[in-house]
Coordinates of C-alpha atoms and ligand atoms in Angstrom, one line a residue:
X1 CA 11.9 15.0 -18.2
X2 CA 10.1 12.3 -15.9
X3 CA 9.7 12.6 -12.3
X4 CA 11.4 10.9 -10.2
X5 CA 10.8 8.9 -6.6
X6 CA 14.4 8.4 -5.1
X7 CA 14.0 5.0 -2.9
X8 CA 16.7 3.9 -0.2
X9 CA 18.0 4.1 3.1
X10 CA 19.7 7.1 4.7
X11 CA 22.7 8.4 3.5
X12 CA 22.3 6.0 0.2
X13 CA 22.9 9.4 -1.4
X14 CA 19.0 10.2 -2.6
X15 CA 20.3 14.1 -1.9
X16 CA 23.2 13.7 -4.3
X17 CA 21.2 12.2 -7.3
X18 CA 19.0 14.8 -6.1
X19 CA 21.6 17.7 -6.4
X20 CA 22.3 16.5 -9.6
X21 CA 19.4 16.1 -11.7
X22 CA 18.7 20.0 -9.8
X23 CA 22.1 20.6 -11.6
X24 CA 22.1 18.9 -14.7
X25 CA 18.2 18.7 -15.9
X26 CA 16.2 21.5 -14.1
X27 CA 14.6 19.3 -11.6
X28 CA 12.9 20.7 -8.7
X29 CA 14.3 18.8 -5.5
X30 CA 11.4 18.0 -2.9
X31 CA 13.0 17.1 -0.1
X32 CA 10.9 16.4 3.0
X33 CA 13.8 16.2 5.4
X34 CA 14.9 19.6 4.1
X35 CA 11.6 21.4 4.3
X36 CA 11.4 20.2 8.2
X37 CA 14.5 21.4 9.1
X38 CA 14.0 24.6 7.6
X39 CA 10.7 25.0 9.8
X40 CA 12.8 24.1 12.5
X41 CA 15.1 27.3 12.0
X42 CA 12.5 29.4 11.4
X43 CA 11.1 27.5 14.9
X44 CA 7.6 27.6 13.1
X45 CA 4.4 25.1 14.8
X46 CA 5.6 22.6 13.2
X47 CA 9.0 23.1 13.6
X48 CA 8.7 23.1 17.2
X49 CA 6.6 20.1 16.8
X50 CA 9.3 18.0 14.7
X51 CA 12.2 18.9 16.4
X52 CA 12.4 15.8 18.8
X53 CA 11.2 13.5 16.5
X54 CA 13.8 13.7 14.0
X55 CA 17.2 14.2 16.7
X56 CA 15.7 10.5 17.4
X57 CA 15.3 9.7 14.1
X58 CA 12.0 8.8 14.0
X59 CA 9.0 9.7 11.3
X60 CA 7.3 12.9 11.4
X61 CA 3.4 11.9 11.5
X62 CA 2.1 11.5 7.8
X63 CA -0.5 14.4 8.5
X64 CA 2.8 17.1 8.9
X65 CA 4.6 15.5 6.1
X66 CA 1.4 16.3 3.8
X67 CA 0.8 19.6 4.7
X68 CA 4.2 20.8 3.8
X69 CA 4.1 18.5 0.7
X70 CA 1.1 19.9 -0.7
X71 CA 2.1 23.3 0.0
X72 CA 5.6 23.0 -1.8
X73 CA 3.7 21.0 -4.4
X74 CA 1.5 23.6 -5.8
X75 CA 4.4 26.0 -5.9
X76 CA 6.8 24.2 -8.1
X77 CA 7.3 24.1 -11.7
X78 CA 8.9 21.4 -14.4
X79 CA 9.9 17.8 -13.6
X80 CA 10.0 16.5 -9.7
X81 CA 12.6 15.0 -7.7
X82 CA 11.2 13.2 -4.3
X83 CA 13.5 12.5 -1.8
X84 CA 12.7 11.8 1.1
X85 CA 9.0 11.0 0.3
X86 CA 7.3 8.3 0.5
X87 CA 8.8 7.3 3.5
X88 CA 6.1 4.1 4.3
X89 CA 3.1 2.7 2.1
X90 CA 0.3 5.2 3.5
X91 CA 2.9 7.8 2.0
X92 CA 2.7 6.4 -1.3
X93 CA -1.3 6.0 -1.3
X94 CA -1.3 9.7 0.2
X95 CA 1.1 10.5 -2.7
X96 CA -0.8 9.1 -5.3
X97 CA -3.9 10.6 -4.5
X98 CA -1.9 14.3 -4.6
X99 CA -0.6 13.1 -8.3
X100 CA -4.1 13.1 -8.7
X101 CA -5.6 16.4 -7.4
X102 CA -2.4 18.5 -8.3
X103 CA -2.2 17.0 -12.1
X104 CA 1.6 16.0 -11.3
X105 CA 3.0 13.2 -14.3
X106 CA 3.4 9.7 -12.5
X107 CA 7.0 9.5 -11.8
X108 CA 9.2 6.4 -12.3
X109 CA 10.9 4.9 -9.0
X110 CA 14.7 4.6 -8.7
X111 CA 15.5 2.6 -6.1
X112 CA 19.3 3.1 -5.0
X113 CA 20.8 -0.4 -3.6
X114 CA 23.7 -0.3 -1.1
X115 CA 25.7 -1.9 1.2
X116 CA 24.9 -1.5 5.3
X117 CA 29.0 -0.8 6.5
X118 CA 29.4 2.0 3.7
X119 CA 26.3 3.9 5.0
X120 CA 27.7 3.7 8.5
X121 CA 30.9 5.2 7.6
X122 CA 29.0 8.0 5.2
X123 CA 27.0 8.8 8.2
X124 CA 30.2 9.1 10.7
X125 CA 31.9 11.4 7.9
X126 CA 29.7 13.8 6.8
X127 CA 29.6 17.5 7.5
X128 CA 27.7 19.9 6.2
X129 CA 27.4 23.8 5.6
X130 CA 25.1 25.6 7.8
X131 CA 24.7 28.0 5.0
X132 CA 24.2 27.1 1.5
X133 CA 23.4 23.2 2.5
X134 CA 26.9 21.9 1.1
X135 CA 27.8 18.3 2.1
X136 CA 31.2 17.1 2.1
X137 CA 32.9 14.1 3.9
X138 CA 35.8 13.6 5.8
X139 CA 36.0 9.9 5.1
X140 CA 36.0 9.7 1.8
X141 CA 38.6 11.1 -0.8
X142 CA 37.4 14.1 -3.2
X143 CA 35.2 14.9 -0.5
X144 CA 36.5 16.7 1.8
X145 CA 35.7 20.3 2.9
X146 CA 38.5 22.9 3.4
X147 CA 41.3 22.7 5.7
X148 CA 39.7 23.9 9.3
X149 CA 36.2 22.1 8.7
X150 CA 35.1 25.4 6.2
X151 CA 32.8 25.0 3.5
X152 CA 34.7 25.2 0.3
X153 CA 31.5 27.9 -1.0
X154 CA 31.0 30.4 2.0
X155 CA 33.9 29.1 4.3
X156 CA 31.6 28.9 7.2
X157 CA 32.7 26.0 10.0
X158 CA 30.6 22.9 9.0
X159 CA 27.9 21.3 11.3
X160 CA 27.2 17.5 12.1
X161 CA 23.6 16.8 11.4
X162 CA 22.0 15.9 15.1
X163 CA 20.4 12.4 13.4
X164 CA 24.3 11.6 11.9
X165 CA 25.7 9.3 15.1
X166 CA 25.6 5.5 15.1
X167 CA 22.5 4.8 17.5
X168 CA 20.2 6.8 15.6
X169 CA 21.4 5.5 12.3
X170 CA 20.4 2.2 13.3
X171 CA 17.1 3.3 14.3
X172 CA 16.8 5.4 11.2
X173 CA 17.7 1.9 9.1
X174 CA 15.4 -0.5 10.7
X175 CA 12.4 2.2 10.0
X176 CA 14.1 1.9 6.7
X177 CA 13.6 -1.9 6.1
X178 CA 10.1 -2.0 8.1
X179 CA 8.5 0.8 6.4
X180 CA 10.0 2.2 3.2
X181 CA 11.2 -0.9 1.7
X182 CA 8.5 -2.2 1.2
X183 CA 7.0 1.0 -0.8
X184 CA 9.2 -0.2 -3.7
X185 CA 6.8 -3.6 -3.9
X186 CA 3.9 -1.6 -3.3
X187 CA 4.3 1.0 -6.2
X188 CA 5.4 -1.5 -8.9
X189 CA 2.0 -2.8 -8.2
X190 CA 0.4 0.0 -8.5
X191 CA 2.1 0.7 -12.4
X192 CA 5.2 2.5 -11.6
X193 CA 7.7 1.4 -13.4
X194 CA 10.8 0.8 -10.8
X195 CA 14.9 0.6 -11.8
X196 CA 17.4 -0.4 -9.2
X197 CA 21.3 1.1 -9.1
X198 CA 23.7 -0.3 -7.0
X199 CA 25.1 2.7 -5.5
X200 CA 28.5 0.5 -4.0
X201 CA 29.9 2.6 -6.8
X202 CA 31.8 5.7 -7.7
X203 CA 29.6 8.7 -8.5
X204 CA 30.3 9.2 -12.2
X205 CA 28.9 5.4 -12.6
X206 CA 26.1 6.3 -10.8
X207 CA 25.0 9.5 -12.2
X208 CA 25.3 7.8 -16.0
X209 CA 22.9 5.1 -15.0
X210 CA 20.6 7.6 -13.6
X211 CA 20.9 10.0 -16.5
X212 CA 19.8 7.0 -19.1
X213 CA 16.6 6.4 -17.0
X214 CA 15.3 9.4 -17.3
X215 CA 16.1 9.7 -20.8
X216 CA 14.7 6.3 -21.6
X217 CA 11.6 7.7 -20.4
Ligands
AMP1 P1 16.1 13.0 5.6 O1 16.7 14.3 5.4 O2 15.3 12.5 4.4 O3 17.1 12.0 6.0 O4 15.0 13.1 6.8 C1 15.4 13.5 8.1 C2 14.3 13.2 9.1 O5 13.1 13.9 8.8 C3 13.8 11.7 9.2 O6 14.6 10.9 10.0 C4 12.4 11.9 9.7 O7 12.5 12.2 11.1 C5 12.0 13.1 9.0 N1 11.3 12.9 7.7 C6 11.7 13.3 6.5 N2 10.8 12.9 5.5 C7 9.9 12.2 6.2 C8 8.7 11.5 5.7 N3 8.3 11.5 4.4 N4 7.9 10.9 6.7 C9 8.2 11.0 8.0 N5 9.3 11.6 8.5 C10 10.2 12.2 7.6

């Protein structure tokens, strides 16, 4: 299967595509956001380093993000799903270049396309086990977790991510249209082929337009 660059803002659902294609099609999920918050719990250097950054919702510098990256990199096997990553244009040439030197296939971009109120009210709602990484949401139908807050897998009391409130969304967002947006332009120029969904829809919908992309390829 083709790798895969996940583009869009937070909570536009790059870890449930994600999720999926980890599911469905034996993708490997590298997820930047994911590997800093788990060297935050282990309260590694870097953790220790990152911490602040990201409760503000900020970028981690691009050095950090590429020492992690390369080190998950040339651990992995079969086809790659980056979320998370690149997260501004330096990214993207610092990406490339890692293609490069680890033999990785050049992915295809998906960009997911959504609406501004509906990622607000994502970010309010969701919850998400401690555990095993489960994420439900209390404002949306079909996706809420079990009576008492309790993950449905390992019934533990779910957590609210520190960077889920409204003022750090916004920050989060703006980053997102300064910096990451404008990867999308940058990459089709450089010969990756890019597909847009519009992810206003329900999940089934979704997931069917991302599974004929990647078997297109
Ligand atoms: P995420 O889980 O992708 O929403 O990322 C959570 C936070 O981790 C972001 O708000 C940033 O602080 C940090 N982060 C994750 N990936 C990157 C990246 N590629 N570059 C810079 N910061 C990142």
């Amino acid at each position: 299967m083709i790798n895969v660059i996940l583009i869009a803002p937070p909570s536009a659902g790059k870890g449930t595509v994600s999720e999926y294609l980890v599911n469905n099609f034996d993708y490997s999920h590298i997820c930047t956001g994911n590997l800093l918050r788990e060297e935050i719990k282990k309260n590694s250097k870097i953790g220790k380093e990152v911490k602040d950054v990201m409760s503000k919702g900020l970028f981690v510098s691009d050095e950090v993000i590429f020492t992690i990256l390369e080190d998950k990199l040339s651990n992995v096997k079969g086809s790659l799903v980056f979320d998370g990553n690149p997260r501004n244009v330096t990214q993207a040439e610092m990406l490339i270049q890692l293609f490069d030197k680890l033999n990785i296939n050049k992915p295809c971009v998906i960009n997911l396309d959504i609406d501004k109120e509906l990622l607000l009210k994502r970010i309010i709602g969701r919850r998400i086990c401690p555990n095993c990484g489960r994420t439900y949401n209390i404002n949306f139908e079909g996706m809420h977790p079990l009576e008492g807050n309790l993950c449905k897998d390992c019934k533990e009391p779910l957590i609210i991510r520190d960077d889920d409130n409204v003022e750090t969304f916004n920050e989060r967002y703006q980053a997102y249209m300064d910096n990451t947006y404008p990867v999308i332009d940058y990459l089709k120029n450089q010969g990756f082929k890019v597909y847009t969904i519009d992810v206003n829809k329900e999940l089934p919908k979704v997931f069917n337009e991302v599974e004929e992309i990647i078997s297109e390829e």
